[in-house]
PDB file of C-alpha atoms in Angstrom:
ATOM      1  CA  UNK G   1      -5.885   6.150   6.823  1.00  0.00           C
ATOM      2  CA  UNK G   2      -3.389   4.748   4.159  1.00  0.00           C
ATOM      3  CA  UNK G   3      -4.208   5.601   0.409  1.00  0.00           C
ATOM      4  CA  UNK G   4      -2.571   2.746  -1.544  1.00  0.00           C
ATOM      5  CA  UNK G   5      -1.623   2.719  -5.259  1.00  0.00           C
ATOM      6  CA  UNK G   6      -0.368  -0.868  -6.211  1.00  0.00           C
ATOM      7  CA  UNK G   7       1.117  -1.405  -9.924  1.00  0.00           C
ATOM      8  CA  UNK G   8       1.054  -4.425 -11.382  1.00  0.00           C
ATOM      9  CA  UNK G   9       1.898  -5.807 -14.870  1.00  0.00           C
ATOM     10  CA  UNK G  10      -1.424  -6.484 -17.217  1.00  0.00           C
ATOM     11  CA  UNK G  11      -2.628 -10.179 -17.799  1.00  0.00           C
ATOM     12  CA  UNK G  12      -3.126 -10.934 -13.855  1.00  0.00           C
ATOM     13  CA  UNK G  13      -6.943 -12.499 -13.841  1.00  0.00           C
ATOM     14  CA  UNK G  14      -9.484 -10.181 -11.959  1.00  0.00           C
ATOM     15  CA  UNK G  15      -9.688 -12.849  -9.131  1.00  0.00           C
ATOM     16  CA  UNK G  16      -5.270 -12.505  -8.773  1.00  0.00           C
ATOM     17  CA  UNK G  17      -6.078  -8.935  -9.147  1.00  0.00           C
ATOM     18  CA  UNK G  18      -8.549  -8.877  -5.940  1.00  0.00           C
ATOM     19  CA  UNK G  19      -6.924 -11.221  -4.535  1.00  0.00           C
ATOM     20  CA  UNK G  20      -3.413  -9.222  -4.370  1.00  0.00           C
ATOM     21  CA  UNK G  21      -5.700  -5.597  -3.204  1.00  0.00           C
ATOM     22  CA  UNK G  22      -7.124  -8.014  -0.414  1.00  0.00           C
ATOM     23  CA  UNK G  23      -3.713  -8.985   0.956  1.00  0.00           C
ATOM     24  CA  UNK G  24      -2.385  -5.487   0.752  1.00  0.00           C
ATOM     25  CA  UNK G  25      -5.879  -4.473   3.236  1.00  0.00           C
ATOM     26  CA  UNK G  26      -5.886  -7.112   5.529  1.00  0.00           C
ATOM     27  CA  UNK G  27      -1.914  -6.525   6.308  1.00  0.00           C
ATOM     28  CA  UNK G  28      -2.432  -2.758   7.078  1.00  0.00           C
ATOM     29  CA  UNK G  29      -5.437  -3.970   9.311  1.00  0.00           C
ATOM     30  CA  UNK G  30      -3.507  -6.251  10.978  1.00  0.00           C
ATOM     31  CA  UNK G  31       0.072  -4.993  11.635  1.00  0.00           C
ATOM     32  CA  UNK G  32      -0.970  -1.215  11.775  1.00  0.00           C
ATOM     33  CA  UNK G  33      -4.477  -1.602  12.417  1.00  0.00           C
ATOM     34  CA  UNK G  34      -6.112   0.039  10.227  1.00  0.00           C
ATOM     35  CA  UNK G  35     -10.018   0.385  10.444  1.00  0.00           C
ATOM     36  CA  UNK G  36     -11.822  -2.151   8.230  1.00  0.00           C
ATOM     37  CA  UNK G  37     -13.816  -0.010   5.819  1.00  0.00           C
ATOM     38  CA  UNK G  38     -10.333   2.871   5.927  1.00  0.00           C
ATOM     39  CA  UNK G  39      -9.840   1.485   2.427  1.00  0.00           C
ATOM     40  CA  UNK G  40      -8.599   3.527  -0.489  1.00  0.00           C
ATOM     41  CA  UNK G  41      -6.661   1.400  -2.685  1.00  0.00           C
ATOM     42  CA  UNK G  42      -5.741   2.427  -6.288  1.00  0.00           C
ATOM     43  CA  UNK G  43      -4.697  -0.409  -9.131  1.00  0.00           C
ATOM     44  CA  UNK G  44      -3.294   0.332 -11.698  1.00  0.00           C
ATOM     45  CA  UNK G  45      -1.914  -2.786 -15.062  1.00  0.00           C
ATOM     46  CA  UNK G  46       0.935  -1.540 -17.005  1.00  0.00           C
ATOM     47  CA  UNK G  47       2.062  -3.379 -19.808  1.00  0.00           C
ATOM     48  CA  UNK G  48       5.630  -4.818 -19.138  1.00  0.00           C
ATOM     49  CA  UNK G  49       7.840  -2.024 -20.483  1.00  0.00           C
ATOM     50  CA  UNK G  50       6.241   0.327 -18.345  1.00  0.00           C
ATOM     51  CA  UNK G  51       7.348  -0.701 -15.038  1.00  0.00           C
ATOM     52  CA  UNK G  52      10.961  -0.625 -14.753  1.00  0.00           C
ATOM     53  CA  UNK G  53      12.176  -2.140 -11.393  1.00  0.00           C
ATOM     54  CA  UNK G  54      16.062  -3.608 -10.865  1.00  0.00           C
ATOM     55  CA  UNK G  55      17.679  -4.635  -7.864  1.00  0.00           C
ATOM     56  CA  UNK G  56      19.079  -1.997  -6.137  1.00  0.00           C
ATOM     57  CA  UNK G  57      22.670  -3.902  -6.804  1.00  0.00           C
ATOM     58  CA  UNK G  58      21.315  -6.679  -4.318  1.00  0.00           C
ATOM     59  CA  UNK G  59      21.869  -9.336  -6.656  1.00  0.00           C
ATOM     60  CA  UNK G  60      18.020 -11.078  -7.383  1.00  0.00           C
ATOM     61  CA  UNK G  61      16.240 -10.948 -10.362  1.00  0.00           C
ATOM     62  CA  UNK G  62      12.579  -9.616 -10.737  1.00  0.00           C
ATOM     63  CA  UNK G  63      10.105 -11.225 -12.981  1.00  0.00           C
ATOM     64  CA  UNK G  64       7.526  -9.701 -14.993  1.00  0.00           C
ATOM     65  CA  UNK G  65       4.790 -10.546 -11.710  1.00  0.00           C
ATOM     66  CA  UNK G  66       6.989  -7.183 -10.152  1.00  0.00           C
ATOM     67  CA  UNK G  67       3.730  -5.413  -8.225  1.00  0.00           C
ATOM     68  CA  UNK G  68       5.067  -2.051  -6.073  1.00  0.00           C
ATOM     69  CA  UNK G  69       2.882  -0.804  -3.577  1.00  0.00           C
ATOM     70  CA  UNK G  70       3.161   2.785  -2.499  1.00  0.00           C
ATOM     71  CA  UNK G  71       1.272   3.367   1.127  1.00  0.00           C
ATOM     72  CA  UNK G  72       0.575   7.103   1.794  1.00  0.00           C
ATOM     73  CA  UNK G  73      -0.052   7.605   5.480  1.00  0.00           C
ATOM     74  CA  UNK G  74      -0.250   9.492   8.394  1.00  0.00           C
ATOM     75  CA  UNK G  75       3.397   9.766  10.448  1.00  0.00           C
ATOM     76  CA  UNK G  76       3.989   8.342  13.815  1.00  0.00           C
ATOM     77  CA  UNK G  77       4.736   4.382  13.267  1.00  0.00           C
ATOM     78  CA  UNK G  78       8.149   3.210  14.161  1.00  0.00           C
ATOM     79  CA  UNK G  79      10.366   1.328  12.081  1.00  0.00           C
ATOM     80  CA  UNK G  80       9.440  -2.028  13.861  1.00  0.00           C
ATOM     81  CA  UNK G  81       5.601  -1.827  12.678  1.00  0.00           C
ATOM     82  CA  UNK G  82       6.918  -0.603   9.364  1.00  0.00           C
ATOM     83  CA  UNK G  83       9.213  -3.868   9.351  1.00  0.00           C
ATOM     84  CA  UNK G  84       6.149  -5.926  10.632  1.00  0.00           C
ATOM     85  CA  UNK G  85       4.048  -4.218   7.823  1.00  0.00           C
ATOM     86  CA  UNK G  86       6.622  -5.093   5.235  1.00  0.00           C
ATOM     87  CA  UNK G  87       6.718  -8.971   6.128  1.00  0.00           C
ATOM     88  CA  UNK G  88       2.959  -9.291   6.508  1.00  0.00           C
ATOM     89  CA  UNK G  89       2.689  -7.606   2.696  1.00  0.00           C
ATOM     90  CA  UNK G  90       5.727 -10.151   1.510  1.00  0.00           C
ATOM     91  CA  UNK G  91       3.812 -13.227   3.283  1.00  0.00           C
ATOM     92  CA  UNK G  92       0.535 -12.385   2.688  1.00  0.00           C
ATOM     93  CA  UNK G  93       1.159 -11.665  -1.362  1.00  0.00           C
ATOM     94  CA  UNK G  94       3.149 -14.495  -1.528  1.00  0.00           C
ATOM     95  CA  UNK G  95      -0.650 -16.378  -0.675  1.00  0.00           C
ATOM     96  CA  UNK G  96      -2.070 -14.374  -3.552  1.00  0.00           C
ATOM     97  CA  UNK G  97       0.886 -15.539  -5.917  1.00  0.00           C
ATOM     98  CA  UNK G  98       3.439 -12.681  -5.918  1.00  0.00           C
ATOM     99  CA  UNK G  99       7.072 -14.073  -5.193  1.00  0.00           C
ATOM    100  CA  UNK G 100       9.399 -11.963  -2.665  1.00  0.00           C
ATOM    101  CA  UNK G 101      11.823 -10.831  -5.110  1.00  0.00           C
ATOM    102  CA  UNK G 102       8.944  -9.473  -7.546  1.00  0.00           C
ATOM    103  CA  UNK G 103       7.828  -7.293  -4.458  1.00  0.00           C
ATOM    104  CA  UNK G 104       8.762  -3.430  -4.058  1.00  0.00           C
ATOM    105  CA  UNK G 105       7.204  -1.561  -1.205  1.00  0.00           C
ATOM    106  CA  UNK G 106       7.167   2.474  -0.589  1.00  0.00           C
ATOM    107  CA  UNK G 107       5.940   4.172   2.415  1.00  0.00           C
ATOM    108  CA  UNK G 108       5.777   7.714   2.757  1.00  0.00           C
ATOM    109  CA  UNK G 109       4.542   9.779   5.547  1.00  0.00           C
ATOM    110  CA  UNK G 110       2.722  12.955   5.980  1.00  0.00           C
ATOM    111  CA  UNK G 111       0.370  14.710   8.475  1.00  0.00           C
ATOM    112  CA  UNK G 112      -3.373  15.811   9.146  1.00  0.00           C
ATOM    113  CA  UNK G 113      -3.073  18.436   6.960  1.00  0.00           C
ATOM    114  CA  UNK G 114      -2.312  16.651   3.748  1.00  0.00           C
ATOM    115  CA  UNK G 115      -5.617  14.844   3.726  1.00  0.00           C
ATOM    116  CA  UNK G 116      -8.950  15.974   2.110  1.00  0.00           C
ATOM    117  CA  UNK G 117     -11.845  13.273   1.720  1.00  0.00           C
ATOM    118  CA  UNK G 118     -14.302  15.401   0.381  1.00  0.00           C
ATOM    119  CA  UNK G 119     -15.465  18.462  -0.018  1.00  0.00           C
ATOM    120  CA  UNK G 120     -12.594  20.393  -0.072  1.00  0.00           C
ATOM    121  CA  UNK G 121     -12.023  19.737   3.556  1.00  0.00           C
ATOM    122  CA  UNK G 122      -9.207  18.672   5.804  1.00  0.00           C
ATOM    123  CA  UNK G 123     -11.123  16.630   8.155  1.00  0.00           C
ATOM    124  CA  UNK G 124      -8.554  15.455  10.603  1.00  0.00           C
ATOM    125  CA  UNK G 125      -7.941  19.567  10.982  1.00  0.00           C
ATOM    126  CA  UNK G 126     -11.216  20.494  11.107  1.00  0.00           C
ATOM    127  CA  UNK G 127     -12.230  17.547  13.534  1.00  0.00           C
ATOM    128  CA  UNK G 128     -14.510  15.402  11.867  1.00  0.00           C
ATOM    129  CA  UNK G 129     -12.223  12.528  11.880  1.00  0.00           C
ATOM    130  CA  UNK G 130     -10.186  11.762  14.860  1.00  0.00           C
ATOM    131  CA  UNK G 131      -6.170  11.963  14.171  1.00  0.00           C
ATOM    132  CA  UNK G 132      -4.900   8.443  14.120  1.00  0.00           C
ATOM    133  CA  UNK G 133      -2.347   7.447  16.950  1.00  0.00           C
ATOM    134  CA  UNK G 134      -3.621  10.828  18.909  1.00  0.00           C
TER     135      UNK G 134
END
């Protein structure tokens, strides 16, 4: 159950915009496989001064098509899905016009606890929802 937030720069048509959520989805379905409808994505257009992304010291240039996408998420994946993850993102938002270099990714990890989907309820605690990868 990943919640996504992807940032973008503003002036990206709505179809780019869909079309750059989409490839985000269908990557965590494939590599990690997520359920279909386990979709929470949040999009959010800044105007170009408010995203602020360098290098790192690795010697590229971003342009101002830089999109970052933060996945929240349970723990338990090893570092070769997370690789796998990170190349079907870079491939798949290349399709939906994002170049390599103007890609940032962040993945953080929690537990069942940290989740609530409604109500006020931790699901995955109380057992409504099964606890992925258990």
């Amino acid at each position: 159950m990943p919640l996504v937030r992807i940032d973008l720069v503003r002036g990206r048509s709505t179809e780019a915009v869909k079309a750059i959520a989409e490839a985000v989805q269908r990557s965590l379905v494939d590599v990690l496989k997520v359920p279909e409808r386990d979709r929470f994505q949040i999009v959010t257009q800044h105007e170009p001064d408010e995203i602020v992304a360098l290098d790192a010291g690795l010697g590229f240039q971003r342009t101002s098509g830089t999109v970052i996408v933060h996945i929240f998420t349970q723990r338990g994946r090893g570092t070769e899905d997370k690789q796998r993850l990170y190349q079907a993102l870079a491939s798949r938002l290349a399709e939906a016009g994002v170049d390599g270099t103007d890609l940032f990714i962040s993945y953080f990890e929690n537990g069942p606890d940290d989740w609530s989907f409604a109500d006020g309820r931790a699901q995955y605690v109380q057992g409504d929802l099964p606890v992925p990868g258990s």
